[in-house]
Short mmCIF file of C-alpha atoms in Angstrom, two decimals:
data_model
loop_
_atom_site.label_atom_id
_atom_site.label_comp_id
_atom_site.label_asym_id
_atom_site.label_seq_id
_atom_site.Cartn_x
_atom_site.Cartn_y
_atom_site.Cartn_z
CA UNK A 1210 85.43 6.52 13.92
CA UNK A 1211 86.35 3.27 15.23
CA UNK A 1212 85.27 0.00 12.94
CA UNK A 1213 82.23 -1.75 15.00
CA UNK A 1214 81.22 -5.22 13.63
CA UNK A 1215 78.09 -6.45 15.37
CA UNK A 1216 79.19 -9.93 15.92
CA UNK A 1217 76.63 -12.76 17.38
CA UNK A 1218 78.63 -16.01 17.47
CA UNK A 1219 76.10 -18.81 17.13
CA UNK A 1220 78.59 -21.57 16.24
CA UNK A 1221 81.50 -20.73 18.44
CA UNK A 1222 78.59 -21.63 20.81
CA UNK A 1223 79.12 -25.49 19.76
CA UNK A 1224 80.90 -27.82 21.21
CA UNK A 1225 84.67 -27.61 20.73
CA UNK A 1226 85.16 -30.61 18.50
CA UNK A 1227 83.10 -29.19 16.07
CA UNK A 1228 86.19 -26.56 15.07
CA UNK A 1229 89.43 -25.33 16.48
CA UNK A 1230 89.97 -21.75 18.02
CA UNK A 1231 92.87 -19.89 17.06
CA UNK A 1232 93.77 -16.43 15.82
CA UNK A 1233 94.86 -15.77 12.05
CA UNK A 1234 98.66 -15.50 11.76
CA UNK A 1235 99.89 -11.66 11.66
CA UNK A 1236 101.30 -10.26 8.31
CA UNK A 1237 104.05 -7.63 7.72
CA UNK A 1238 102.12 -5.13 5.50
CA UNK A 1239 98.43 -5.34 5.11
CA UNK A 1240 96.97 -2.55 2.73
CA UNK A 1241 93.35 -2.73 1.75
CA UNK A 1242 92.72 -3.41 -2.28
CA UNK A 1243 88.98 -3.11 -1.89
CA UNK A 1244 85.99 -2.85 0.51
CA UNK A 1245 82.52 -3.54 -0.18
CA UNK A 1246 81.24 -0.52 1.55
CA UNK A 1247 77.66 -1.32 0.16
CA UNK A 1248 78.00 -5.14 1.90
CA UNK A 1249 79.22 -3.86 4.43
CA UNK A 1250 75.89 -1.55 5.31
CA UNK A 1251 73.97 -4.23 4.69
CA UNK A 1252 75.89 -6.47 7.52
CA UNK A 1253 75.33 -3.49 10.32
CA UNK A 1254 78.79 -2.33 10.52
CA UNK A 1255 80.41 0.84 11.33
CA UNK A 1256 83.25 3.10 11.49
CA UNK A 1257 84.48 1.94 7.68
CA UNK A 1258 86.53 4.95 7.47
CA UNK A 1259 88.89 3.45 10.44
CA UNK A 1260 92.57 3.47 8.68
CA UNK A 1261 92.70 -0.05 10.39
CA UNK A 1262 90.61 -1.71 8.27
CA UNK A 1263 93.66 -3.42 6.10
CA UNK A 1264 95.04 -4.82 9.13
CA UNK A 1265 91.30 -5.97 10.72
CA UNK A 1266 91.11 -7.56 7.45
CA UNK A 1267 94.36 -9.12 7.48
CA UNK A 1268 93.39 -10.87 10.48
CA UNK A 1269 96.63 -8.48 12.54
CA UNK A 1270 94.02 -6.54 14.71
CA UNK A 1271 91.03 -8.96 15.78
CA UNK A 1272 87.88 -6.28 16.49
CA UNK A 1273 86.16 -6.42 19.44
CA UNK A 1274 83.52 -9.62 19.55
CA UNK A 1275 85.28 -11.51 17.49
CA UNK A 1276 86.10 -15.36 17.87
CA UNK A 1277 87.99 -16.79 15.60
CA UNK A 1278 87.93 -20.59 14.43
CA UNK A 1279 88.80 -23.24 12.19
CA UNK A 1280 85.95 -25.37 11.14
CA UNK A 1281 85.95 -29.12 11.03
CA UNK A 1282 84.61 -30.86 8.33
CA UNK A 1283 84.98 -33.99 6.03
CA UNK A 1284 84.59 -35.08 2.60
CA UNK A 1285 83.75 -36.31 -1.02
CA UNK A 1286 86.09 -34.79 -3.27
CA UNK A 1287 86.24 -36.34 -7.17
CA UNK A 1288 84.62 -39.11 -5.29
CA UNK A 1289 87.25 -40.34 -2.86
CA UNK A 1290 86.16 -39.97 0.71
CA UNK A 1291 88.58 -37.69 2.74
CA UNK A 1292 87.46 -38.37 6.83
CA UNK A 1293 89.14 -35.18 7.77
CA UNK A 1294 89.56 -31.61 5.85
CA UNK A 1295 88.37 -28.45 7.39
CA UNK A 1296 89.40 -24.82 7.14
CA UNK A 1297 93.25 -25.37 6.24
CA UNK A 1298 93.48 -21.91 5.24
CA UNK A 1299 90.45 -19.42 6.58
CA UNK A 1300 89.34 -18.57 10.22
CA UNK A 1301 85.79 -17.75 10.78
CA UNK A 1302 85.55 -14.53 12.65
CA UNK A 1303 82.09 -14.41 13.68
CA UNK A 1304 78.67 -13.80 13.01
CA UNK A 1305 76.40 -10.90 12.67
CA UNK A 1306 72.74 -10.47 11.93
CA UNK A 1307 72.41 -7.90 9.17
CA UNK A 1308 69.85 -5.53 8.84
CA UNK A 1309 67.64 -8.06 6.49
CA UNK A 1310 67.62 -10.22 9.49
CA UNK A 1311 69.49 -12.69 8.12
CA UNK A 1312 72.58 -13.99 9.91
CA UNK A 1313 76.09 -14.22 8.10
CA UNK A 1314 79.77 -16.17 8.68
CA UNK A 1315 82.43 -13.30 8.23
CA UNK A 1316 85.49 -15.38 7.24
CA UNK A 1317 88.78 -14.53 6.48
CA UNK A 1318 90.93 -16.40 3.85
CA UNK A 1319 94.09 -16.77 3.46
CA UNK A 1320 94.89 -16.08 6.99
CA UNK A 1321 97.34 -18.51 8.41
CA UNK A 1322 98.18 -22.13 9.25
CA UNK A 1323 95.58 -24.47 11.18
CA UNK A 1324 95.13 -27.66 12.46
CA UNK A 1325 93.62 -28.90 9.75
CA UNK A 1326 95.92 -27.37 6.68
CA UNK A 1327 97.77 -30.72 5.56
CA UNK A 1328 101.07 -29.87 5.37
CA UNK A 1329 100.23 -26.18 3.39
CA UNK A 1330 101.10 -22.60 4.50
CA UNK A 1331 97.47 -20.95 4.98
CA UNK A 1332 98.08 -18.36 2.68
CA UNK A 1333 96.52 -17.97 -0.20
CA UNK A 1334 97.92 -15.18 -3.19
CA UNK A 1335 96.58 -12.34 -5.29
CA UNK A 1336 95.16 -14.14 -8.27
CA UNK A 1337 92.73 -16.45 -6.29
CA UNK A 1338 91.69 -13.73 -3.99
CA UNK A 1339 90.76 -11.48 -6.75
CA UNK A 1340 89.15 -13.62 -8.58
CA UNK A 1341 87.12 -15.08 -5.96
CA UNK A 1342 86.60 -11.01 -5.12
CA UNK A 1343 85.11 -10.44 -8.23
CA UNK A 1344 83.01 -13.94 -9.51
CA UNK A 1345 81.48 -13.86 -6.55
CA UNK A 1346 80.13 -10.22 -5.94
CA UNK A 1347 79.42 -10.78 -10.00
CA UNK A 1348 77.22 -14.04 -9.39
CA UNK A 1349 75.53 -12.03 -6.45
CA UNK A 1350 74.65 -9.25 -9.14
CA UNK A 1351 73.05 -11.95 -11.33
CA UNK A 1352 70.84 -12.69 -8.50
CA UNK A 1353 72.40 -16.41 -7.42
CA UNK A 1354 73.01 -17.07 -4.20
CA UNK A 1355 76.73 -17.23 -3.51
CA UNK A 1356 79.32 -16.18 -0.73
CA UNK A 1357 80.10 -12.62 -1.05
CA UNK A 1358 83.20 -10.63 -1.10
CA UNK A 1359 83.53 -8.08 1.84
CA UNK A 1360 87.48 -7.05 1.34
CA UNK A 1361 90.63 -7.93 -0.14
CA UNK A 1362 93.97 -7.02 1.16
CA UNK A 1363 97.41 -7.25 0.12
CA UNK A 1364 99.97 -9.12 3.22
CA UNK A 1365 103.00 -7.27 1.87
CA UNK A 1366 104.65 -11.08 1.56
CA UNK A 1367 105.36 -12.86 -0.65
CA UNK A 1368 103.98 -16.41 -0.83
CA UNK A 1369 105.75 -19.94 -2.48
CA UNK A 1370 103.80 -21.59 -5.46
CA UNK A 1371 105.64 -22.59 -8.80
CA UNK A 1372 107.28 -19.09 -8.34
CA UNK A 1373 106.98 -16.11 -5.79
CA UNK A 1374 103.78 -14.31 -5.53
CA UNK A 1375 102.34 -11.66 -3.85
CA UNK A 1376 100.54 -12.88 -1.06
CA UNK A 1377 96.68 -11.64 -0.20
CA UNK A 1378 93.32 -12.48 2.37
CA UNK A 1379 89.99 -12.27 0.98
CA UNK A 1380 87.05 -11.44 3.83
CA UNK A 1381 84.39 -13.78 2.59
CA UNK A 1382 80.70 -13.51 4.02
CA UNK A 1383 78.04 -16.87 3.87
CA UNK A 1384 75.14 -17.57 5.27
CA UNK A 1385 77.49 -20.26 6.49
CA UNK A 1386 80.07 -22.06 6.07
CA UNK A 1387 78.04 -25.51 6.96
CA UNK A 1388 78.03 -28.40 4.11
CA UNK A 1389 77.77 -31.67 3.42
CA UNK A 1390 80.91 -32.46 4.36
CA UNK A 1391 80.18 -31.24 8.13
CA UNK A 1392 77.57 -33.71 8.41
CA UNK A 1393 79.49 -36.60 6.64
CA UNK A 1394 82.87 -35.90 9.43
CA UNK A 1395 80.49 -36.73 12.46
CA UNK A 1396 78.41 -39.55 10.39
CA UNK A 1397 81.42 -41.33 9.81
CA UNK A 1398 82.39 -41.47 12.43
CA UNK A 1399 79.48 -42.39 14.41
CA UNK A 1400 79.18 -39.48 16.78
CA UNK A 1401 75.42 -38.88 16.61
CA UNK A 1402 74.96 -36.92 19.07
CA UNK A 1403 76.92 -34.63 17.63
CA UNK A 1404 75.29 -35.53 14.57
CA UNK A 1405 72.46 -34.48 16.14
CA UNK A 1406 73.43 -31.22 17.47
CA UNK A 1407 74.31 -30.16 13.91
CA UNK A 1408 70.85 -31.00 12.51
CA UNK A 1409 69.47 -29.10 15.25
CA UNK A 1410 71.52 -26.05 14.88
CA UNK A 1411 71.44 -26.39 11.09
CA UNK A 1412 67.40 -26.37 11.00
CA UNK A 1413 67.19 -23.82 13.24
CA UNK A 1414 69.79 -21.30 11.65
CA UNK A 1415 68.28 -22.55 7.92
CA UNK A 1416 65.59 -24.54 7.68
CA UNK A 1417 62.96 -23.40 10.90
CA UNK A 1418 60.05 -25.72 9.51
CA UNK A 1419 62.27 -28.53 9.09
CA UNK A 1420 61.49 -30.89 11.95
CA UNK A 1421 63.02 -33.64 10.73
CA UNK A 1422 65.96 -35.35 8.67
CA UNK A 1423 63.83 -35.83 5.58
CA UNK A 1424 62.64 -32.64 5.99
CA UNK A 1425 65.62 -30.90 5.84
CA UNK A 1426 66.79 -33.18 3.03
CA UNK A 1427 64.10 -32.36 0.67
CA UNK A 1428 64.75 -28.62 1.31
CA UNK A 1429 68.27 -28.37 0.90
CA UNK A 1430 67.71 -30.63 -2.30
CA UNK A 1431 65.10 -28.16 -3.41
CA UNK A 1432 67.66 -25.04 -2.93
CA UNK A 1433 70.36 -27.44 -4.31
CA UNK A 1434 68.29 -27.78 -7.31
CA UNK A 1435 67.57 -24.32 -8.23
CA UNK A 1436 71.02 -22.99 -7.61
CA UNK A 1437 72.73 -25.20 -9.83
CA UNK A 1438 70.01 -24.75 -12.73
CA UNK A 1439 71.40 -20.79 -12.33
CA UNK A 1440 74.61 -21.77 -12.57
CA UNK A 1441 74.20 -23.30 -16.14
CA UNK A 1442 71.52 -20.81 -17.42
CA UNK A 1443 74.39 -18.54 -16.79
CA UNK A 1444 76.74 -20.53 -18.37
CA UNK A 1445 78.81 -21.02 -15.29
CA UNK A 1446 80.99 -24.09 -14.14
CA UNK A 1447 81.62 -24.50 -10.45
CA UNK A 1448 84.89 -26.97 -11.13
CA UNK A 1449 85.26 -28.54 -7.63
CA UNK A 1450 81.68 -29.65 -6.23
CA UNK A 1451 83.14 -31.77 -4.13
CA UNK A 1452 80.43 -32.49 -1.45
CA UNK A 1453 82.90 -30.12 1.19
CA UNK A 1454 81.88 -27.52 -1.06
CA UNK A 1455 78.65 -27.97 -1.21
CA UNK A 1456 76.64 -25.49 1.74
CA UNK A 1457 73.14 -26.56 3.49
CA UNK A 1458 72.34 -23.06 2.88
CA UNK A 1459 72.12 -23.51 -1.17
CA UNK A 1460 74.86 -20.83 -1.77
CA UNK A 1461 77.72 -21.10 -4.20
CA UNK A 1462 81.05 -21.50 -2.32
CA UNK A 1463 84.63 -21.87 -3.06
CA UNK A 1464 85.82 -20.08 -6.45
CA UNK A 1465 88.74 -21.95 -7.29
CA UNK A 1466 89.14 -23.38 -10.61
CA UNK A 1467 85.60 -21.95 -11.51
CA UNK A 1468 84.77 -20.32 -14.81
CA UNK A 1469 82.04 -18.96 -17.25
CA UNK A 1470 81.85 -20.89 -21.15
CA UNK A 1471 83.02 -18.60 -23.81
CA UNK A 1472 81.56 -20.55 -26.55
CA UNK A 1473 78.66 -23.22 -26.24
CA UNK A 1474 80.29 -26.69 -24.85
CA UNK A 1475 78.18 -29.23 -22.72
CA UNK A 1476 81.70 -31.31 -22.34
CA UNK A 1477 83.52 -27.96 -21.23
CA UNK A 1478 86.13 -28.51 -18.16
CA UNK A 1479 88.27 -25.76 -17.01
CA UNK A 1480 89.67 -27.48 -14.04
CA UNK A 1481 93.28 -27.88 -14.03
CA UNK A 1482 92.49 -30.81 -11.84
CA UNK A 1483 89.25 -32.45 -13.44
CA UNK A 1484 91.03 -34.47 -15.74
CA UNK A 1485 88.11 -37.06 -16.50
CA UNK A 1486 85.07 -34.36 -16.87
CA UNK A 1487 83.20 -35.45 -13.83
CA UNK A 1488 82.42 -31.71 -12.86
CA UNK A 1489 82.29 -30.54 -16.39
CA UNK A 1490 78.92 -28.04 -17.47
CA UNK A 1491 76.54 -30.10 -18.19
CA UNK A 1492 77.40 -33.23 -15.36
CA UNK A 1493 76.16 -30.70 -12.92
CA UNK A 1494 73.36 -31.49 -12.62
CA UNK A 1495 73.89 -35.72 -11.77
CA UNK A 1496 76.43 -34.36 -9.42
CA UNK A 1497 74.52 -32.52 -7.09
CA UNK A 1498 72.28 -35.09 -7.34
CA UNK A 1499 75.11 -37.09 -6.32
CA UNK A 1500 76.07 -35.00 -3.36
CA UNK A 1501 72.96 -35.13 -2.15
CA UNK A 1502 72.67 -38.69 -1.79
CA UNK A 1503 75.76 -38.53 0.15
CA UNK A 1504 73.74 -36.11 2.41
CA UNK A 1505 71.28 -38.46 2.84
CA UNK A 1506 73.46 -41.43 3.83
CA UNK A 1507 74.83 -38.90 6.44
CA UNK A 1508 71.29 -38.34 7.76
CA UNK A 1509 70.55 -41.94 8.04
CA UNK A 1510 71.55 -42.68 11.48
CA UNK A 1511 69.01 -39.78 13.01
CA UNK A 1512 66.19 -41.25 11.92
CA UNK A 1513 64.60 -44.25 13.88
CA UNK A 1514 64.07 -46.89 11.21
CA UNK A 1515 67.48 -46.71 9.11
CA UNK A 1516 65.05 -48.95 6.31
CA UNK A 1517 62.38 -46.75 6.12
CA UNK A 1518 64.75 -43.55 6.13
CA UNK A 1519 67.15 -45.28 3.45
CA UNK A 1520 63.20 -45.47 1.38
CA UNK A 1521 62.39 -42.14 1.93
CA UNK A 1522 65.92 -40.21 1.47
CA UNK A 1523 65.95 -42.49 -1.90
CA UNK A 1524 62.84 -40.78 -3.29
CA UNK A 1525 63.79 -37.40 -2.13
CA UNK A 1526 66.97 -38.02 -3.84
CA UNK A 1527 65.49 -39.75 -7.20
CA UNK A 1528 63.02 -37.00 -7.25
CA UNK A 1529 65.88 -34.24 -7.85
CA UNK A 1530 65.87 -35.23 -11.50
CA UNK A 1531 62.21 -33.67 -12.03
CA UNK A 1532 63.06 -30.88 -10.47
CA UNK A 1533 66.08 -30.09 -12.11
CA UNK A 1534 64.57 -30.49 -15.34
CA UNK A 1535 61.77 -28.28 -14.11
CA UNK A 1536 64.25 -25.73 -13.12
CA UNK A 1537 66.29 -25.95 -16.40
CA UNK A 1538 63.27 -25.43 -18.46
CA UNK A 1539 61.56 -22.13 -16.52
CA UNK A 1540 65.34 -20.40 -16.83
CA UNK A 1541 66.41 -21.72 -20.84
CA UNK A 1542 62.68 -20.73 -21.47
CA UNK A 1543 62.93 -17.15 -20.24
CA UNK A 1544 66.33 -16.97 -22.04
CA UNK A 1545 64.51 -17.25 -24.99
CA UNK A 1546 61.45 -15.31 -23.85
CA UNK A 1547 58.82 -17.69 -22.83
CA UNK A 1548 57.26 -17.09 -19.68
CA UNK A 1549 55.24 -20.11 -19.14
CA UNK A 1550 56.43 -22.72 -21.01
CA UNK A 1551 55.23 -26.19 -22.01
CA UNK A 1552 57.30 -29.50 -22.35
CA UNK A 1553 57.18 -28.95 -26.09
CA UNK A 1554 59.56 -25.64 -25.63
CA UNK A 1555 62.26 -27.79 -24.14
CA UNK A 1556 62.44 -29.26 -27.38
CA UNK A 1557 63.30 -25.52 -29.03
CA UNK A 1558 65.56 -24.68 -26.38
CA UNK A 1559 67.32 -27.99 -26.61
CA UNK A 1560 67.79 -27.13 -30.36
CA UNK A 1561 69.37 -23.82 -30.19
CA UNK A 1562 71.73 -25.48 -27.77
CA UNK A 1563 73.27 -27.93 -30.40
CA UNK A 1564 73.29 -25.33 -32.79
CA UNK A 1565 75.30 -23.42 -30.47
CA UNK A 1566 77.64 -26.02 -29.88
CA UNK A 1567 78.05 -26.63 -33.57
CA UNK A 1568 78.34 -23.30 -34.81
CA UNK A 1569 81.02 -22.34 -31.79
CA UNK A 1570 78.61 -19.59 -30.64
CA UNK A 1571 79.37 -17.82 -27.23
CA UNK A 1572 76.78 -18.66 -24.78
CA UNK A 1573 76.13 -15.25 -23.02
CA UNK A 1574 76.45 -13.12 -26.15
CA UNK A 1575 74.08 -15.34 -28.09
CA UNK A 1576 71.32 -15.57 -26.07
CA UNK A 1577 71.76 -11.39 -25.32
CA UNK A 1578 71.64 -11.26 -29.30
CA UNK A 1579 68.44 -12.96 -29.02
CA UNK A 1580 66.35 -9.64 -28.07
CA UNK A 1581 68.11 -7.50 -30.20
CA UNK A 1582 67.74 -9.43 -33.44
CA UNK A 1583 71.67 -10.17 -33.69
CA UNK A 1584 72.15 -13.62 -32.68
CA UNK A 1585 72.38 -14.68 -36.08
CA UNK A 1586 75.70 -13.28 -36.08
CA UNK A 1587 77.03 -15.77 -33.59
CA UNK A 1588 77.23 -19.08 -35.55
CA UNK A 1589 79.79 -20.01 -38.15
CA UNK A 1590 77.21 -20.90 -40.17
CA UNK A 1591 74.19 -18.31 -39.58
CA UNK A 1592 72.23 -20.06 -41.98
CA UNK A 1593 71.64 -23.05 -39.84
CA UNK A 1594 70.07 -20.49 -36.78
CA UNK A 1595 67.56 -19.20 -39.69
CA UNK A 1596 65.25 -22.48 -39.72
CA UNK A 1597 65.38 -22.23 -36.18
CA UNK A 1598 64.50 -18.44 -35.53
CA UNK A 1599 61.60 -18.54 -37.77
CA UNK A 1600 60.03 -21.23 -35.67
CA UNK A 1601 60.91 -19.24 -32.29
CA UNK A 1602 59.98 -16.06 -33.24
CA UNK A 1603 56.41 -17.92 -34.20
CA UNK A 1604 56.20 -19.52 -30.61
CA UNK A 1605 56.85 -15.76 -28.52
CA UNK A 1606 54.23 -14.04 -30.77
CA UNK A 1607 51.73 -14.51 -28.16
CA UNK A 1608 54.28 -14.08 -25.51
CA UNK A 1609 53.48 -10.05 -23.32
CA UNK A 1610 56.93 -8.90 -23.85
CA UNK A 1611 59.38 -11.07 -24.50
CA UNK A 1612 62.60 -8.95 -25.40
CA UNK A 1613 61.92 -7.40 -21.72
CA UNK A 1614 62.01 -10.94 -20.24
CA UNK A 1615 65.43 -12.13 -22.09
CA UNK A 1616 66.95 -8.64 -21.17
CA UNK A 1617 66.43 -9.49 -17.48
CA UNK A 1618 67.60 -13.46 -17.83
CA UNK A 1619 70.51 -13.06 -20.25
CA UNK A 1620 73.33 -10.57 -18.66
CA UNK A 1621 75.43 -8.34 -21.62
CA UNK A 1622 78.75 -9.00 -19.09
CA UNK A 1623 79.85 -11.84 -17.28
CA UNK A 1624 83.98 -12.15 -15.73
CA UNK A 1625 85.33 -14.31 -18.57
CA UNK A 1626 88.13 -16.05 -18.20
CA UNK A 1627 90.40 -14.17 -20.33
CA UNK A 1628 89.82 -10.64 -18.83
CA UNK A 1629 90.26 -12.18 -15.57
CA UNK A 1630 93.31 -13.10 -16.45
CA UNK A 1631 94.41 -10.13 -17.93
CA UNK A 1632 93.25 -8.35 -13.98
CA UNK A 1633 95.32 -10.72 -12.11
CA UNK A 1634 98.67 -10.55 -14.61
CA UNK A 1635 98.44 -6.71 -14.23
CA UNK A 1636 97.55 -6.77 -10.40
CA UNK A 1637 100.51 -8.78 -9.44
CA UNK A 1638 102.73 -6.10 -11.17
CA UNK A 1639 101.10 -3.65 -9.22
CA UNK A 1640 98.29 -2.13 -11.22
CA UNK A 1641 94.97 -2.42 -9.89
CA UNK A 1642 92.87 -0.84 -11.88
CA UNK A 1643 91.31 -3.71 -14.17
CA UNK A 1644 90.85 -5.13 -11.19
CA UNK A 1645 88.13 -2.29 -10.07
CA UNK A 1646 87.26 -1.53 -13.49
CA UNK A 1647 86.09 -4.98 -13.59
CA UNK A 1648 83.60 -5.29 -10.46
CA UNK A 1649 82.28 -1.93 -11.26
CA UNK A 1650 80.60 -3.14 -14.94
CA UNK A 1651 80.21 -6.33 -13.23
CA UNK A 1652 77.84 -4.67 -10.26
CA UNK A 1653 75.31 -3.87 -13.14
CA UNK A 1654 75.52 -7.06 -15.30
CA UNK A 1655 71.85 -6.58 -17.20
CA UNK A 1656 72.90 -2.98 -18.17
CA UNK A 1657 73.95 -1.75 -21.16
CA UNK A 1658 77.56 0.27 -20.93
CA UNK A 1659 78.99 1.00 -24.24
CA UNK A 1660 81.83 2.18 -22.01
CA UNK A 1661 82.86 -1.36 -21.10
CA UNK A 1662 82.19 -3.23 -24.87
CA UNK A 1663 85.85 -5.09 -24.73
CA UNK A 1664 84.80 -6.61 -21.54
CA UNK A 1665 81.87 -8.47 -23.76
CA UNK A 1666 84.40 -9.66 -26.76
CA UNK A 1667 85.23 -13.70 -26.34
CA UNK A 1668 88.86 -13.93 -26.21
CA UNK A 1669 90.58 -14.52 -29.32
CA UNK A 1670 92.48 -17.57 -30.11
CA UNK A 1671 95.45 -16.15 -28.20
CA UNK A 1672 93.54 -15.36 -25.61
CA UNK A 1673 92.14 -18.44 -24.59
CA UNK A 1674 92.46 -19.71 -21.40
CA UNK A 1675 92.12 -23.57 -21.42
CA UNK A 1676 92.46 -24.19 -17.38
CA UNK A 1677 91.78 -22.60 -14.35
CA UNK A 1678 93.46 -23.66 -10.96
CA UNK A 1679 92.65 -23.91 -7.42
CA UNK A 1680 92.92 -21.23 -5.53
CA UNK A 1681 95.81 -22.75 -2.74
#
């Protein structure tokens, strides 16, 4: 049966400037690693048992509807303004409306040279792709909204970083691939009526009620907002929210040097390339704040009365801070099992936290203790949780069923750092099967499977891994 992808190309319907077309660059010897045949279903397509699907998914054989481009975008990244980026690396392939109804980039990454790569080769090798294969399709399992991982395939070259390395494309799939940085290239540069036709398409494809600038301002803020309070109730540290990747659609984008705490550190920075902490855990929250702003003063020049807009956007933006906090209490709070909680619980949530930090307990492993009466086994000094736990355990008597409630907010398995590690050191020596061991427990992370315990264990003090990379 021949592969059918029901492609619907909205935004190859653009103008041109708005992205370059050009194929992917063929490679020698795609083989498939992985399909998400369950993604996949839920797109509309067909024919998955075509033996082409490593070289679709290499980007050798284009299937029929397809259109492949090379965004154009701009930039914020660690605060320095870049006027031109865009997709150095990935082609967009198309669109297709799944069977939800919702409509969905199909991108390929990793495949080839473009316009717009800076001097790089447009490949991209194993390591990243796997890891972005299987954060990703884990974050989706933990319900956030995130890019999604439709295949991985091997090139059969090798690629040049520090040493040779097997070279690999990941098929990504977004709502799409639209952020900030899309409206700050045509702000900047004064083209508003291209400005304009990005708000337009952007409202329609995202926001339908949003008939204006500072409508669609406060919305994305308010998706913003509750994606990034997931992130950290999860424990998880983006690494590079640089305002290019940062979507309209309020979906996590771009694993690179990305990462889940082991133990409890607000400070914590596993970016190889964050060297001052300005995207460490707990500055996410001021930074989308801060991205946001810089949405705002990209928005500016649609709106009729730049003084009155620059009023308005200011209190959307300003506002973010109550809402973040009013995100961040609702998830801690049913972490700990309160389903309605009060301003005063934000003061027992904010205690376990510094007890966590103190006492070097692991962040996912002590709040999943916390329903089955082990947590106190966490700290280096379990005697300091014991003042704490008698006052919880007081505050959830009245609570319906709270042990239920922190089951389904506190996962037993998220992809640490050190097992990832361990996936992409054997996969580049040819063994894949961590690799799929891996996104199999990871598919079901709110499940108990004794079969998969070591995956839980923090890494020990050799196992540590103190930086994670971009993915380029």
């Amino acid at each position: 049966m021949t592969l059918h992808i029901p492609f619907d190309n909205s935004y190859a319907r653009l103008p041109g400037y708005f992205y370059t077309r050009l194929k992917p660059t063929p490679v020698s010897a795609p083989r498939l690693i992985a399909f998400n045949e369950a993604l996949a279903e839920e797109l509309g397509i067909t024919g998955t048992e075509d033996p082409r699907l490593g070289p679709v998914f290499a980007g050798n054989v284009l299937p029929e509807g397809a259109d492949p481009l090379a965004q154009l975008y701009a930039g914020h990244q660690f605060g320095g303004f870049s006027p031109q980026l865009g997709d150095g690396r990935a082609h967009l392939l198309g669109e297709v409306v799944g069977r939800d109804g919702i409509r969905r980039d199909i991108q390929l990454k990793g495949s080839g040279p473009t316009p717009y790569s800076r001097r790089g080769d447009g490949r991209a090798w194993l390591g990243p792709v796997l890891r972005e294969y299987v954060v990703s399709e884990a974050m989706h399992a933990l319900g956030v909204p995130t890019s999604r991982a439709l295949a991985a395939v091997r090139t059969g070259e090798d690629i040049y970083r520090e040493r040779p390395l097997p070279g690999a494309i990941l098929t990504r799939v977004a709502q799409s691939h639209i952020r900030v940085g899309t409206f700050q290239f045509f702000s900047s540069r004064g083209q508003y009526e291209d400005l304009q036709t990005l708000f337009d398409y952007t409202a329609a494809r995202h926001y339908p009620g949003a008939t204006s600038p500072d409508a669609l301002l406060q919305q994305v803020c308010d998706r913003q907002a509750a994606l990034v309070m997931q992130w950290m109730s999860f424990g998880f540290i983006h690494g590079v929210m640089n305002t290019d990747n940062c979507t309209l659609s309020g979906e996590t984008i771009d694993y690179g040097p990305c990462a889940f705490m082991d133990s409890y550190d607000p400070g914590q920075v596993y970016s190889s390339i964050d060297r001052h902490g300005r995207y460490a855990y707990a500055a996410q929250a001021d930074i989308i704040i801060w991205n946001m702003a810089q949405l705002a003063t990209a928005l500016v020049p649609l709106m009729p009365d730049a003084d009155a807009a620059v009023e308005r956007f200011t209190e959307i933006v300003h506002g973010m801070a109550d809402t973040l906090r009013r995100e961040w209490l609702t998830r801690f709070a049913a972490k700990i099992g309160i389903s309605a909680p009060t301003p005063d619980d934000g003061a027992l949530i904010g205690e376990l936290l510094d007890l966590m930090h103190k006492g070097q307990a692991d962040f996912t492993n002590t709040f999943r203790a916390l329903a089955d009466g082990g947590a106190r086994d966490q700290f280096t000094d379990p005697t300091a949780f014991d003042a704490w736990e008698t006052r919880w355990r007081a505050r959830i008597e009245g609570e319906d069923d709270p042990q239920a409630l922190m089951r389904r907010s506190n996962p037993a398995f998220i992809p640490r750092n050190h097992r990832i590690e361990q996936m992409i050191s054997a996969a580049v020596e040819g063994d894949e099967r961590a690799f799929h061991h891996m996104r199999g427990v990871l598919a079901h992370p709110f499940d108990d499977q004794p079969e998969a315990e070591e995956l839980r264990r923090p890494p020990l003090p050799a196992e540590v891994v103190p930086a994670t990379f971009c993915g380029t």
